PDB file of C-alpha atoms in Angstrom:
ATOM      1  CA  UNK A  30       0.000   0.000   0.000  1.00  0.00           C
ATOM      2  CA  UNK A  31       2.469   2.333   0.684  1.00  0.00           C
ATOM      3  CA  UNK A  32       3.638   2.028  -2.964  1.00  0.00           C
ATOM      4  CA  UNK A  33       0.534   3.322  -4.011  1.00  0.00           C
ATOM      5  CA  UNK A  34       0.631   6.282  -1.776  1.00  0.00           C
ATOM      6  CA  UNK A  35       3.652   7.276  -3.055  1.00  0.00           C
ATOM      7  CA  UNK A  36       2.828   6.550  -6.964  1.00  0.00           C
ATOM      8  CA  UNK A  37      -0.352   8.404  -6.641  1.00  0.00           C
ATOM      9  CA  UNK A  38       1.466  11.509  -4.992  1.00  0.00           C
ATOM     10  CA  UNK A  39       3.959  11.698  -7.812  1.00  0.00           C
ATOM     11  CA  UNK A  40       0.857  11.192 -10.233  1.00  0.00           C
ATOM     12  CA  UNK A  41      -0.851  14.499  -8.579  1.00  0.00           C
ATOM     13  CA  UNK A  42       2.270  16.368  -8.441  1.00  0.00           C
ATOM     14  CA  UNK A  43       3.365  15.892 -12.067  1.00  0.00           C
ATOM     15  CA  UNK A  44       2.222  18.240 -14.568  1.00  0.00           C
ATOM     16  CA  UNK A  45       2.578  21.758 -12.915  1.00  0.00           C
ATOM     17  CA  UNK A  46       3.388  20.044  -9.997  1.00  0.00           C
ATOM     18  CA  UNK A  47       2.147  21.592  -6.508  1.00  0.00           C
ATOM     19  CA  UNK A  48      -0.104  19.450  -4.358  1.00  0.00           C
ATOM     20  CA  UNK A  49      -1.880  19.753  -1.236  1.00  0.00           C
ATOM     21  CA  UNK A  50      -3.165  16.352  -0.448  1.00  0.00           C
ATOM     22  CA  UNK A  51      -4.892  17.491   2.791  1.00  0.00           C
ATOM     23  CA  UNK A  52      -8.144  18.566   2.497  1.00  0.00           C
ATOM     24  CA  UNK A  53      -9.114  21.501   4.490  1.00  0.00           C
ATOM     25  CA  UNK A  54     -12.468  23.574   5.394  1.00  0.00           C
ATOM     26  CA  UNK A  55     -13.261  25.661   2.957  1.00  0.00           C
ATOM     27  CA  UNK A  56     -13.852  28.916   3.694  1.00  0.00           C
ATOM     28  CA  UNK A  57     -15.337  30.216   0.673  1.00  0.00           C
ATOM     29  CA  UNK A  58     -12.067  32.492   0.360  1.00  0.00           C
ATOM     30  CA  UNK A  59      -9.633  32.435  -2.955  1.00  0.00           C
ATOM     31  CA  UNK A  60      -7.397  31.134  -0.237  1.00  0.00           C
ATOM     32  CA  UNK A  61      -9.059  27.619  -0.546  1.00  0.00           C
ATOM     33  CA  UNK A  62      -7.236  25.763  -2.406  1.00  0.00           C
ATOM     34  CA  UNK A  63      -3.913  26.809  -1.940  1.00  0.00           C
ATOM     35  CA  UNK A  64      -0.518  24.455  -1.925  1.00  0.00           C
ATOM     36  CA  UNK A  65       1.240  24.086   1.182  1.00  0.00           C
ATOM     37  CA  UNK A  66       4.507  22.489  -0.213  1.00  0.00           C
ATOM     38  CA  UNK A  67       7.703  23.666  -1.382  1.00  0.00           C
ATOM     39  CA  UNK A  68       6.289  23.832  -5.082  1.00  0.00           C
ATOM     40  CA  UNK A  69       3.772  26.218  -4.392  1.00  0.00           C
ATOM     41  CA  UNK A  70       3.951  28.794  -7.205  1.00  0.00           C
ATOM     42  CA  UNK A  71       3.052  31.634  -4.427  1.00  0.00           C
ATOM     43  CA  UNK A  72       6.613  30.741  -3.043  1.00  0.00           C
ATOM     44  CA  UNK A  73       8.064  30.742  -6.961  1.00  0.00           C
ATOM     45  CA  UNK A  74       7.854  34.323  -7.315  1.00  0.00           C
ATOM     46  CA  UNK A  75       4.332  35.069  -7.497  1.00  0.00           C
ATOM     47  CA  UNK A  76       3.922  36.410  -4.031  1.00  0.00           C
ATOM     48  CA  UNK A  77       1.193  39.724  -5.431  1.00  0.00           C
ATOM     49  CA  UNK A  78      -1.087  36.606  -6.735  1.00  0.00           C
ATOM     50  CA  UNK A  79      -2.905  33.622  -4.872  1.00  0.00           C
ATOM     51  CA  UNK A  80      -4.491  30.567  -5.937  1.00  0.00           C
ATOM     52  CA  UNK A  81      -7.857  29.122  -5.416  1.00  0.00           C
ATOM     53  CA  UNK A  82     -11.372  29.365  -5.784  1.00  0.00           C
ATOM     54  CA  UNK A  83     -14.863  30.465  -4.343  1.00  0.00           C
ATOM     55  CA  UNK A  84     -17.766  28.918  -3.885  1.00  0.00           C
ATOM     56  CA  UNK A  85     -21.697  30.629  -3.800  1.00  0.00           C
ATOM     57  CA  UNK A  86     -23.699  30.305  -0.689  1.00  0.00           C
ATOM     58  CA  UNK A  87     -24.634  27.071  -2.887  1.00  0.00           C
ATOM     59  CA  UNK A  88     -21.650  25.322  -2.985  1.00  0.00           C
ATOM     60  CA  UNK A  89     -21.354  25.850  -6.462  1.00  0.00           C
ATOM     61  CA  UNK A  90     -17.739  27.098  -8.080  1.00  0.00           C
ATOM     62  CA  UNK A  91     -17.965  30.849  -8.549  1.00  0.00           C
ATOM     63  CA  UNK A  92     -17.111  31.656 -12.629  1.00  0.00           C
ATOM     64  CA  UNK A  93     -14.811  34.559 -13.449  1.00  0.00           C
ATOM     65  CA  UNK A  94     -16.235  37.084 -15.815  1.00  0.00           C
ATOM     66  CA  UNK A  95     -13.874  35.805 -19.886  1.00  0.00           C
ATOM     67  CA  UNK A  96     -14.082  37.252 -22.963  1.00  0.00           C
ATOM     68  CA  UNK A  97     -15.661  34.411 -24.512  1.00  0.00           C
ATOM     69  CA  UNK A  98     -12.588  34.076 -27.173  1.00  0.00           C
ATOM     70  CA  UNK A  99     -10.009  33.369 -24.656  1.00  0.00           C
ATOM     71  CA  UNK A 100     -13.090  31.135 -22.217  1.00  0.00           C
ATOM     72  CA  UNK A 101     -12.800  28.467 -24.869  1.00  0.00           C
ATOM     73  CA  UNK A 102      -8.945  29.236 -25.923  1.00  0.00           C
ATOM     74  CA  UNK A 103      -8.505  28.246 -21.896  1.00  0.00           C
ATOM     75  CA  UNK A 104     -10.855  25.365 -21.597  1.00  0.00           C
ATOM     76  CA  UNK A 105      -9.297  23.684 -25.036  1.00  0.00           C
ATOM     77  CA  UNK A 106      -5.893  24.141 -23.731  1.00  0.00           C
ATOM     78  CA  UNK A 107      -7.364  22.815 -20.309  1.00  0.00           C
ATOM     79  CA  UNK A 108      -8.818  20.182 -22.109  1.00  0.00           C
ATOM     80  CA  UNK A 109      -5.515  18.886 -24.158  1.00  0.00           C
ATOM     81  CA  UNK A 110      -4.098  18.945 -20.945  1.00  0.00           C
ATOM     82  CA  UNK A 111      -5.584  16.161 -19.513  1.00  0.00           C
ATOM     83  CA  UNK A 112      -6.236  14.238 -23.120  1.00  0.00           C
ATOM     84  CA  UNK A 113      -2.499  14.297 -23.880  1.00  0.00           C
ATOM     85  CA  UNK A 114      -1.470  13.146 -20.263  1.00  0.00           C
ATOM     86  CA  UNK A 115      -4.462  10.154 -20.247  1.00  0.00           C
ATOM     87  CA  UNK A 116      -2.982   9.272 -23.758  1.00  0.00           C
ATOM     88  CA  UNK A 117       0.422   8.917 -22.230  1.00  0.00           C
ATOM     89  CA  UNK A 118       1.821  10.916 -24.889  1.00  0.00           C
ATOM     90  CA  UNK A 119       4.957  12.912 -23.675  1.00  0.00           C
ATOM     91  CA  UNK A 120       5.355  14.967 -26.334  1.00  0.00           C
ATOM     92  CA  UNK A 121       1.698  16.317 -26.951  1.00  0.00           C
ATOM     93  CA  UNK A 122       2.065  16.516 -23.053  1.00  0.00           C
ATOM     94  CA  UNK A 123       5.137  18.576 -23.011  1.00  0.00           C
ATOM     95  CA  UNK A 124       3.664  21.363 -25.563  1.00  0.00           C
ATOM     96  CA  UNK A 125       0.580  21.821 -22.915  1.00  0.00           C
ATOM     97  CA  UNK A 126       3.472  22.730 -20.263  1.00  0.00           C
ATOM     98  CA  UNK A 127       4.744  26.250 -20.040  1.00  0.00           C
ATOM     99  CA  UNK A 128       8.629  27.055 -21.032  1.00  0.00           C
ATOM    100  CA  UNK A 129       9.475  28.649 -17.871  1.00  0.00           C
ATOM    101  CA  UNK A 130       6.643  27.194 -15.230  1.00  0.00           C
ATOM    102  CA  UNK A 131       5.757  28.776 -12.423  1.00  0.00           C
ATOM    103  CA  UNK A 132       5.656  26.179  -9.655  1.00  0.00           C
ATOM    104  CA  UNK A 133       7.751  23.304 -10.967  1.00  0.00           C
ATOM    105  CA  UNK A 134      11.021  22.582 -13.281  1.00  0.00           C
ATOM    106  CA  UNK A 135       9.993  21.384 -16.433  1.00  0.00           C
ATOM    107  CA  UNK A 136      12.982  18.943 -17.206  1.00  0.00           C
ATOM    108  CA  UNK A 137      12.547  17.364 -13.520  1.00  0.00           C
ATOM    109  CA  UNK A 138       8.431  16.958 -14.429  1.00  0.00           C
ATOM    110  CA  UNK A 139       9.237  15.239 -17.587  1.00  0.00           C
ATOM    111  CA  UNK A 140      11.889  12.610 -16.433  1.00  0.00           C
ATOM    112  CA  UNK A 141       9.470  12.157 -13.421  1.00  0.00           C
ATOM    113  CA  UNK A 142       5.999  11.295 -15.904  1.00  0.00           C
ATOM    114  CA  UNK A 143       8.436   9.637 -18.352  1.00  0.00           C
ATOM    115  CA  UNK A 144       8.992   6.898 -15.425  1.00  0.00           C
ATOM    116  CA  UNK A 145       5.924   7.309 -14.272  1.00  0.00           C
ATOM    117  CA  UNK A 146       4.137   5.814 -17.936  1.00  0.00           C
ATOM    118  CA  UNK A 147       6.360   3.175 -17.414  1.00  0.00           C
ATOM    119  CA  UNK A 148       5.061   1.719 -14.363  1.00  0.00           C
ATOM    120  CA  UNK A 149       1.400   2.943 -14.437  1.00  0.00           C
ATOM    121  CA  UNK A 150      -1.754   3.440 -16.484  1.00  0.00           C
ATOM    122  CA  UNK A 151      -3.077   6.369 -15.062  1.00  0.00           C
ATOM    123  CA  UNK A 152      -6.264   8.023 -16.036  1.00  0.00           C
ATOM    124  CA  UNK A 153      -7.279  11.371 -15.386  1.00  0.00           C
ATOM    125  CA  UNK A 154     -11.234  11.950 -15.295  1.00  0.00           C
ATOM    126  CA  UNK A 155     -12.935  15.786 -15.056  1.00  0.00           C
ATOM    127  CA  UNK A 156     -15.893  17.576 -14.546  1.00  0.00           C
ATOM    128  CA  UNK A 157     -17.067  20.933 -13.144  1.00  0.00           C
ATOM    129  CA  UNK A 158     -14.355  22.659 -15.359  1.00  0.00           C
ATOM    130  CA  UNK A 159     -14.848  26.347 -14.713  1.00  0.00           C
ATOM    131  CA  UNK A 160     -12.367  29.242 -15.410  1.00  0.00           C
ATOM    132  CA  UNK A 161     -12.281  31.183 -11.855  1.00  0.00           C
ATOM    133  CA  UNK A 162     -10.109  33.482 -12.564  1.00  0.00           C
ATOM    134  CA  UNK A 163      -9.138  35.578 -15.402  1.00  0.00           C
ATOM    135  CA  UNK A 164      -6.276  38.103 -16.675  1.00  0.00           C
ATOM    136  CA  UNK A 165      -5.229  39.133 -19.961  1.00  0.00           C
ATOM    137  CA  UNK A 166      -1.785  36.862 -19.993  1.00  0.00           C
ATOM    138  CA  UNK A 167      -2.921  34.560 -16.496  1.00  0.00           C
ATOM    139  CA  UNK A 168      -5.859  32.207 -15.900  1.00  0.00           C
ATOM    140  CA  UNK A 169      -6.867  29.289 -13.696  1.00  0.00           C
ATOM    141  CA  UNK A 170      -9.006  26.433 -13.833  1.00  0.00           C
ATOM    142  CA  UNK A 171     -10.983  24.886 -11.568  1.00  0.00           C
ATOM    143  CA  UNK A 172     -11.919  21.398 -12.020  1.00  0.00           C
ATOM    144  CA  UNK A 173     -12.867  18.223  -9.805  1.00  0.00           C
ATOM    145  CA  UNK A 174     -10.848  15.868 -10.681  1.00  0.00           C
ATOM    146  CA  UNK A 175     -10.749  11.436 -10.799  1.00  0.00           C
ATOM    147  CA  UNK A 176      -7.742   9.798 -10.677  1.00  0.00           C
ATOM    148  CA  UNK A 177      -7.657   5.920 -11.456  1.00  0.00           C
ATOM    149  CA  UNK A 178      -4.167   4.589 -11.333  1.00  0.00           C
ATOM    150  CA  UNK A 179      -3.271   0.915 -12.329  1.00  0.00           C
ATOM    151  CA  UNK A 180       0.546  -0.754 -11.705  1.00  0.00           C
ATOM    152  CA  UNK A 181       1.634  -2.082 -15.652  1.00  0.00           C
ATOM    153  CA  UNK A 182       0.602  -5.149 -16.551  1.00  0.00           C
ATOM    154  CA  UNK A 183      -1.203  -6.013 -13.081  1.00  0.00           C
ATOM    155  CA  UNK A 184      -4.731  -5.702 -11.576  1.00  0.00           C
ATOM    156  CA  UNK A 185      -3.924  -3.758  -8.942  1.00  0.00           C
ATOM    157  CA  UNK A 186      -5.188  -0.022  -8.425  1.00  0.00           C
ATOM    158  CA  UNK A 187      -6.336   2.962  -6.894  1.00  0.00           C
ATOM    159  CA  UNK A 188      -8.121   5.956  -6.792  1.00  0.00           C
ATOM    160  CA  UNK A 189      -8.601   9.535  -5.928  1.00  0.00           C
ATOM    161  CA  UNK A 190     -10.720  11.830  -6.153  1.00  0.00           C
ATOM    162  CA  UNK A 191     -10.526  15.600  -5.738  1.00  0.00           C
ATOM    163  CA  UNK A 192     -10.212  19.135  -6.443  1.00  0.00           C
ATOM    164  CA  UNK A 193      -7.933  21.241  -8.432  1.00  0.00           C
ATOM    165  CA  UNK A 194      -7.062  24.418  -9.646  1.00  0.00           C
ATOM    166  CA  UNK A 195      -4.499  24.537 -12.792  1.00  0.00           C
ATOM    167  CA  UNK A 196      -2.844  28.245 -13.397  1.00  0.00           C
ATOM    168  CA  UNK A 197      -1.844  28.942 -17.017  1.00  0.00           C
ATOM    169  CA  UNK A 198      -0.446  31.735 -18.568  1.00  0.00           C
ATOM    170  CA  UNK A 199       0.257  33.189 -22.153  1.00  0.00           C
ATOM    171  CA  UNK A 200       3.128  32.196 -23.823  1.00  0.00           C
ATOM    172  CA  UNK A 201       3.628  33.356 -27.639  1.00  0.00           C
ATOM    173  CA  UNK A 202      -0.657  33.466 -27.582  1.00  0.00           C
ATOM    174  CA  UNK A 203      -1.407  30.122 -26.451  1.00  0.00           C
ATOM    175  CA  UNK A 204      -2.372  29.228 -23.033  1.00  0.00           C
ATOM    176  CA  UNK A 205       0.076  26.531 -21.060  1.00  0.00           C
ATOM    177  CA  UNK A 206      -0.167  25.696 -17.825  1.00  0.00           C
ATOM    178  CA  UNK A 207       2.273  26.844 -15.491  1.00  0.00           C
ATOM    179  CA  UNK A 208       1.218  25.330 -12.092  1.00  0.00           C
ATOM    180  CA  UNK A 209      -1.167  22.734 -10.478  1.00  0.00           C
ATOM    181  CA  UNK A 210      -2.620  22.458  -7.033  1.00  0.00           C
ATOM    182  CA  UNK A 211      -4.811  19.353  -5.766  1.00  0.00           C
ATOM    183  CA  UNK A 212      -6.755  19.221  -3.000  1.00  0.00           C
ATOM    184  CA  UNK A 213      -7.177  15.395  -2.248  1.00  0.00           C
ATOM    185  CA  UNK A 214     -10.731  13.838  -0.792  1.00  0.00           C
ATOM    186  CA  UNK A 215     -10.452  12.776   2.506  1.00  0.00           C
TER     187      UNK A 215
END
C-alpha cells in the first residue's frame, strides 16, 4: 500500500506540480485551495497573486467574468491537458506545459511522468471545469478531478478523487499551464 501512496502523490504532483493532499475547510475564500509544499507557485515568485477558488452560498464554483474568445482558448488548452497526459503521450504533453513554469522545473516533471508511464496506467477523469479566474496573460481552472491509477501489466489499483485548480499563462498566444494544485478527498 504504501507504494501506491507514493505513486499516486507523484501522479498528482506531475504536470505543474504543486499538491496539497490534505483537504481543508473551505472557507469560501480564494485562499481555498492553496498548496502548502515547497512547489507552491506563491513561493516561486508570485507572491502579489494567490491561488484558489470560491464557492456561492450554494456550494457551487464561482465563474470569473472571460471574454468568450479566450473562455474556450482556456478550456481547449485545459482540455488537451488532460487528453495528452491520459494518452500517455509525452510529447503532446510537453507542448501543454509552459517554457518557464511557475511552480515546478519542467525537465525534472518530464523525467518524473516519463517513469511514471512506465510503471502505471493512469487516467485522469474531469468535470465541473470552470475558469475562476481571469487576466489578460494569467488564468486558472478549476476542475474536480478522478484519478484511477493501475501498476503495468497487473490488476492492482487505486483511486482519488478531488479538487484542483491549474494556473496557465500566455506564452507566444497560447495558453500553457504553469502550475497545479490538488486538494485530495479525505
Amino acid at each position: 500500500m504504501k507504494k501506491w501512496i507514493m505513486a499516486t502523490g507523484l501522479i498528482l504532483t506531475l504536470a505543474g506540480c504543486s499538491s496539497e493532499e490534505d483537504a481543508t475547510v473551505n472557507s469560501n475564500t480564494a485562499e481555498d485551495g492553496n498548496a502548502a509544499t515547497e512547489n507552491n507557485a506563491i513561493e516561486h515568485g508570485i507572491t502579489d497573486q494567490e491561488v484558489g477558488f470560491t464557492l456561492d452560498d450554494e456550494g457551487d464554483v464561482v465563474a470569473a467574468e472571460v471574454p468568450e474568445e479566450d473562455k474556450q482558448k482556456l478550456l481547449d488548452a485545459y482540455g488537451e491537458y488532460i487528453a495528452a497526459f491520459n494518452a500517455e503521450d509525452m510529447e503532446r504533453y510537453m507542448a501543454t506545459i509552459a517554457e518557464n513554469p511557475d511552480g515546478f522545473d519542467r525537465e525534472e516533471d518530464q523525467q518524473a511522468l516519463a517513469e511514471a508511464f512506465d510503471n502505471y496506467d493512469t487516467t485522469y477523469t474531469t468535470s465541473d471545469e470552470t475558469i475562476v479566474k481571469y487576466e489578460e496573460d494569467r488564468a486558472e481552472v478549476f476542475a474536480t478531478i478522478n484519478v484511477e491509477m493501475n501498476e503495468s501489466g497487473t490488476d492492482q489499483g487505486m483511486q482519488q478523487s478531488g479538487r484542483q485548480v491549474v494556473v496557465f499563462k500566455k506564452e507566444q498566444g497560447d495558453w500553457k499551464v504553469t502550475s497545479l494544485h490538488f486538494i485530495g478527498n479525505q
